[in-house]
């Protein structure tokens, strides 16, 4: 096992983790501020990816495609908030799960209706394609480096907004005491719509960015959504920092586990058995991680409640 | 309450009359459709114990459905290929006998329920929902990567398993087996609702503090409910696999967890026959809307949204009004 392979896998894990962060940041804010469990967040990821693929197909511009993904997901998010989600804040979690499950059905089948069942493809633009040399003689795709950089920049930006700006103060206050900030004259329903739209836009952006290295298809959002849930459980609800650390942990464990667990088992058993046991275990690794965190800290690493 | 009893009676009559009519007018497809209704209802009756009585919003009941399915699949697979499941520490052979398969499905589900429940019940609310969902996903990926039993492609069983004295390949006889098990499960749930355990569980759902003040362990009550709930859903999974003679990782999928939950909620959470109504409505809609449009999930989603936003207590609640206190 060479140094280059290990480094490459770590970078893959980082890239995956950073994209997970874009999903979980929105989810954790929506949980934290509105107390809402939103299963339809994965649908917004899909909406972003489809919008990007459609616009890239029409104009050929990757930047316009990303812009379209942001706009489409934000608009879809704001509409869904105004029409449906708004009525769910006072209801219990069961109703929220069911209503957002219904939204998934509508979004998924609606998208299939418009775009058909076949996957779409989104091309990496020329200026971001090809490998780039890193110190130590590693060749790594430039696009994936760009994803890591963009993701980390957004994480830093989000952190600054939450901790330094007026809107960030309102969001944090909303997490602590909804009634109180409403009483202090903050237009709480506008804040909710804003948080929901921003969360949706981040999910849409993640969908578009990942869509360029995977295919864009119906149902692409839900596996990522469930991983984002694992991230939030590990990081703690409502915490952006928790979401970042959780995402990177999950990204690294998921990626490295698939490569290294079979190798580790080869030390103690024969090759074919090691591969099957190793790959079975690696598919469970992040859930075992989650179980461990739960036993140690039931409210997650950075969860207050 | 009297009215709900009548509604329940009508539902039972419906479940007897429709398949009998289909049997005598030679419409085996209708019987198969009704078998699906009954099996889905059984799975949802299981979830209703956790969700309705215990207030545990489990979005991971596909775990048990899938485990039941794989219990059937693995046992029957070894029986049809004449290979032992294990030779050490003692010889273990597969089987085609339904009662044994059911027992294995129930025991395995109980064990999984105990582990998943004990871990998940360390948390409440939103966390609980997400963790049960995540555990189900873990089983899903495990079943995909476990290549000995078909991996992603699943396992096909050539012949339906045997039940002593019955020909299980005859649709109406297989339906009768499933229906009988559903009735037993409903009786069990009804007894449970009115037992001391059921009352304590109901109290624990409403207020953990009060229950603990009188000296009961709320977490343990909920864990027992979760395990019982998983056992029934596991049994349904074994039947479902037998109905299709096929098991695949899709039995562990999160959509299935969502659907089982939808059955319970359409019918009415915590109502004895709520899951039955939910399963009937779902299968009928799937059949009718699916015939009208390939994209029937859009209409179904809208309908579901309306039920959540504008109705309280599901369909049984709309017909019978509010539930009486203490029942």
Short mmCIF file of N, CA and C in Angstrom, two decimals, chain A residues 39-48 50 76 80 99-120 216-225, chain B residues 254-255 259 293-302 305:
data_model
loop_
_atom_site.label_atom_id
_atom_site.label_comp_id
_atom_site.label_asym_id
_atom_site.label_seq_id
_atom_site.Cartn_x
_atom_site.Cartn_y
_atom_site.Cartn_z
N UNK A 39 -37.43 15.44 5.65
CA UNK A 39 -36.96 14.34 4.81
C UNK A 39 -36.80 14.80 3.36
N UNK A 40 -37.48 15.90 2.98
CA UNK A 40 -37.46 16.33 1.59
C UNK A 40 -36.18 17.09 1.24
N UNK A 41 -35.24 17.19 2.17
CA UNK A 41 -34.01 17.91 1.88
C UNK A 41 -33.25 17.24 0.74
N UNK A 42 -33.34 15.90 0.68
CA UNK A 42 -32.68 15.18 -0.41
C UNK A 42 -33.30 15.53 -1.76
N UNK A 43 -34.59 15.85 -1.76
CA UNK A 43 -35.24 16.23 -3.02
C UNK A 43 -34.70 17.55 -3.53
N UNK A 44 -34.34 18.46 -2.60
CA UNK A 44 -33.81 19.75 -3.01
C UNK A 44 -32.42 19.58 -3.64
N UNK A 45 -31.67 18.62 -3.09
CA UNK A 45 -30.38 18.24 -3.67
C UNK A 45 -30.58 17.79 -5.12
N UNK A 46 -31.62 16.96 -5.31
CA UNK A 46 -31.92 16.46 -6.66
C UNK A 46 -32.37 17.60 -7.57
N UNK A 47 -33.21 18.50 -7.04
CA UNK A 47 -33.68 19.63 -7.84
C UNK A 47 -32.49 20.45 -8.34
N UNK A 48 -31.52 20.70 -7.43
CA UNK A 48 -30.33 21.45 -7.83
C UNK A 48 -29.58 20.76 -8.95
N UNK A 50 -30.67 18.55 -11.17
CA UNK A 50 -31.41 18.55 -12.44
C UNK A 50 -31.41 19.93 -13.07
N UNK A 76 -37.45 26.52 -4.93
CA UNK A 76 -38.25 25.35 -4.55
C UNK A 76 -38.37 25.28 -3.04
N UNK A 80 -41.87 25.56 -1.00
CA UNK A 80 -42.31 24.45 -0.16
C UNK A 80 -42.53 24.95 1.27
N UNK A 99 -45.48 14.28 6.15
CA UNK A 99 -45.69 15.32 5.14
C UNK A 99 -44.46 15.45 4.25
N UNK A 100 -43.27 15.39 4.85
CA UNK A 100 -42.08 15.54 4.02
C UNK A 100 -41.83 14.26 3.21
N UNK A 101 -42.28 13.11 3.72
CA UNK A 101 -42.23 11.88 2.92
C UNK A 101 -43.11 12.05 1.68
N UNK A 102 -44.30 12.64 1.90
CA UNK A 102 -45.20 12.90 0.78
C UNK A 102 -44.53 13.84 -0.22
N UNK A 103 -43.80 14.85 0.28
CA UNK A 103 -43.09 15.78 -0.61
C UNK A 103 -42.05 15.05 -1.45
N UNK A 104 -41.35 14.08 -0.84
CA UNK A 104 -40.37 13.30 -1.61
C UNK A 104 -41.06 12.61 -2.77
N UNK A 105 -42.21 11.97 -2.48
CA UNK A 105 -42.92 11.26 -3.55
C UNK A 105 -43.26 12.23 -4.67
N UNK A 106 -43.77 13.41 -4.30
CA UNK A 106 -44.19 14.39 -5.31
C UNK A 106 -42.98 14.87 -6.11
N UNK A 107 -41.90 15.23 -5.41
CA UNK A 107 -40.71 15.72 -6.10
C UNK A 107 -40.10 14.65 -7.01
N UNK A 108 -39.95 13.44 -6.49
CA UNK A 108 -39.28 12.39 -7.26
C UNK A 108 -40.07 12.05 -8.51
N UNK A 109 -41.37 11.77 -8.32
CA UNK A 109 -42.16 11.38 -9.48
C UNK A 109 -42.36 12.55 -10.42
N UNK A 110 -42.48 13.77 -9.85
CA UNK A 110 -42.62 14.95 -10.69
C UNK A 110 -41.39 15.13 -11.58
N UNK A 111 -40.21 14.93 -11.00
CA UNK A 111 -38.98 15.06 -11.77
C UNK A 111 -38.89 13.97 -12.84
N UNK A 112 -39.32 12.76 -12.46
CA UNK A 112 -39.31 11.67 -13.44
C UNK A 112 -40.26 12.00 -14.60
N UNK A 113 -41.38 12.63 -14.25
CA UNK A 113 -42.37 13.03 -15.24
C UNK A 113 -41.77 14.01 -16.25
N UNK A 114 -41.03 15.00 -15.72
CA UNK A 114 -40.50 16.06 -16.59
C UNK A 114 -39.27 15.58 -17.37
N UNK A 115 -38.34 14.91 -16.65
CA UNK A 115 -37.05 14.61 -17.27
C UNK A 115 -36.92 13.16 -17.75
N UNK A 116 -37.90 12.31 -17.41
CA UNK A 116 -37.79 10.91 -17.79
C UNK A 116 -36.93 10.11 -16.81
N UNK A 117 -36.89 8.80 -17.00
CA UNK A 117 -36.22 7.94 -16.03
C UNK A 117 -34.73 7.82 -16.26
N UNK A 118 -34.26 8.25 -17.43
CA UNK A 118 -32.84 8.04 -17.71
C UNK A 118 -31.98 9.09 -17.03
N UNK A 119 -30.81 8.69 -16.54
CA UNK A 119 -29.94 9.66 -15.87
C UNK A 119 -29.42 10.71 -16.86
N UNK A 120 -29.22 11.93 -16.35
CA UNK A 120 -28.60 12.99 -17.16
C UNK A 120 -27.14 13.08 -16.76
N UNK A 216 -26.82 12.31 -12.79
CA UNK A 216 -27.94 13.06 -12.23
C UNK A 216 -29.19 12.24 -12.45
N UNK A 217 -29.76 11.68 -11.38
CA UNK A 217 -30.94 10.84 -11.57
C UNK A 217 -31.92 10.96 -10.42
N UNK A 218 -33.16 10.52 -10.69
CA UNK A 218 -34.20 10.56 -9.67
C UNK A 218 -33.81 9.64 -8.52
N UNK A 219 -34.01 10.10 -7.30
CA UNK A 219 -33.68 9.28 -6.14
C UNK A 219 -32.25 9.43 -5.69
N UNK A 220 -31.47 10.34 -6.34
CA UNK A 220 -30.07 10.51 -5.96
C UNK A 220 -29.94 11.17 -4.59
N UNK A 221 -30.97 11.86 -4.15
CA UNK A 221 -30.87 12.65 -2.92
C UNK A 221 -31.00 11.85 -1.64
N UNK A 222 -31.77 10.76 -1.69
CA UNK A 222 -32.12 10.11 -0.43
C UNK A 222 -30.95 9.41 0.26
N UNK A 223 -30.09 8.68 -0.47
CA UNK A 223 -28.94 8.10 0.22
C UNK A 223 -28.07 9.18 0.90
N UNK A 224 -27.90 10.32 0.22
CA UNK A 224 -27.12 11.40 0.80
C UNK A 224 -27.84 11.98 2.01
N UNK A 225 -29.18 12.08 1.90
CA UNK A 225 -29.96 12.60 3.02
C UNK A 225 -29.74 11.76 4.27
N UNK B 254 -35.50 2.30 2.88
CA UNK B 254 -36.14 3.31 3.73
C UNK B 254 -37.53 3.65 3.21
N UNK B 255 -37.76 3.48 1.87
CA UNK B 255 -39.10 3.73 1.34
C UNK B 255 -40.11 2.80 2.02
N UNK B 259 -43.43 3.58 3.96
CA UNK B 259 -44.75 3.08 3.58
C UNK B 259 -45.48 2.44 4.75
N UNK B 293 -52.00 6.28 -14.22
CA UNK B 293 -50.79 7.01 -14.59
C UNK B 293 -49.57 6.29 -14.04
N UNK B 294 -48.48 6.32 -14.82
CA UNK B 294 -47.24 5.75 -14.32
C UNK B 294 -46.69 6.53 -13.15
N UNK B 295 -47.13 7.77 -13.07
CA UNK B 295 -46.57 8.66 -12.04
C UNK B 295 -47.54 8.81 -10.89
N UNK B 296 -48.17 7.68 -10.48
CA UNK B 296 -49.23 7.75 -9.48
C UNK B 296 -48.73 8.24 -8.13
N UNK B 297 -47.40 8.12 -7.88
CA UNK B 297 -46.87 8.58 -6.60
C UNK B 297 -47.10 10.07 -6.39
N UNK B 298 -47.17 10.85 -7.50
CA UNK B 298 -47.44 12.29 -7.36
C UNK B 298 -48.80 12.50 -6.72
N UNK B 299 -49.83 11.81 -7.25
CA UNK B 299 -51.18 11.96 -6.70
C UNK B 299 -51.23 11.42 -5.28
N UNK B 300 -50.56 10.28 -5.09
CA UNK B 300 -50.57 9.68 -3.76
C UNK B 300 -49.92 10.63 -2.75
N UNK B 301 -48.81 11.25 -3.16
CA UNK B 301 -48.13 12.20 -2.27
C UNK B 301 -49.04 13.36 -1.91
N UNK B 302 -49.79 13.88 -2.90
CA UNK B 302 -50.68 15.01 -2.61
C UNK B 302 -51.79 14.60 -1.65
N UNK B 305 -50.39 14.37 1.76
CA UNK B 305 -50.17 15.70 2.29
C UNK B 305 -51.48 16.26 2.86
#
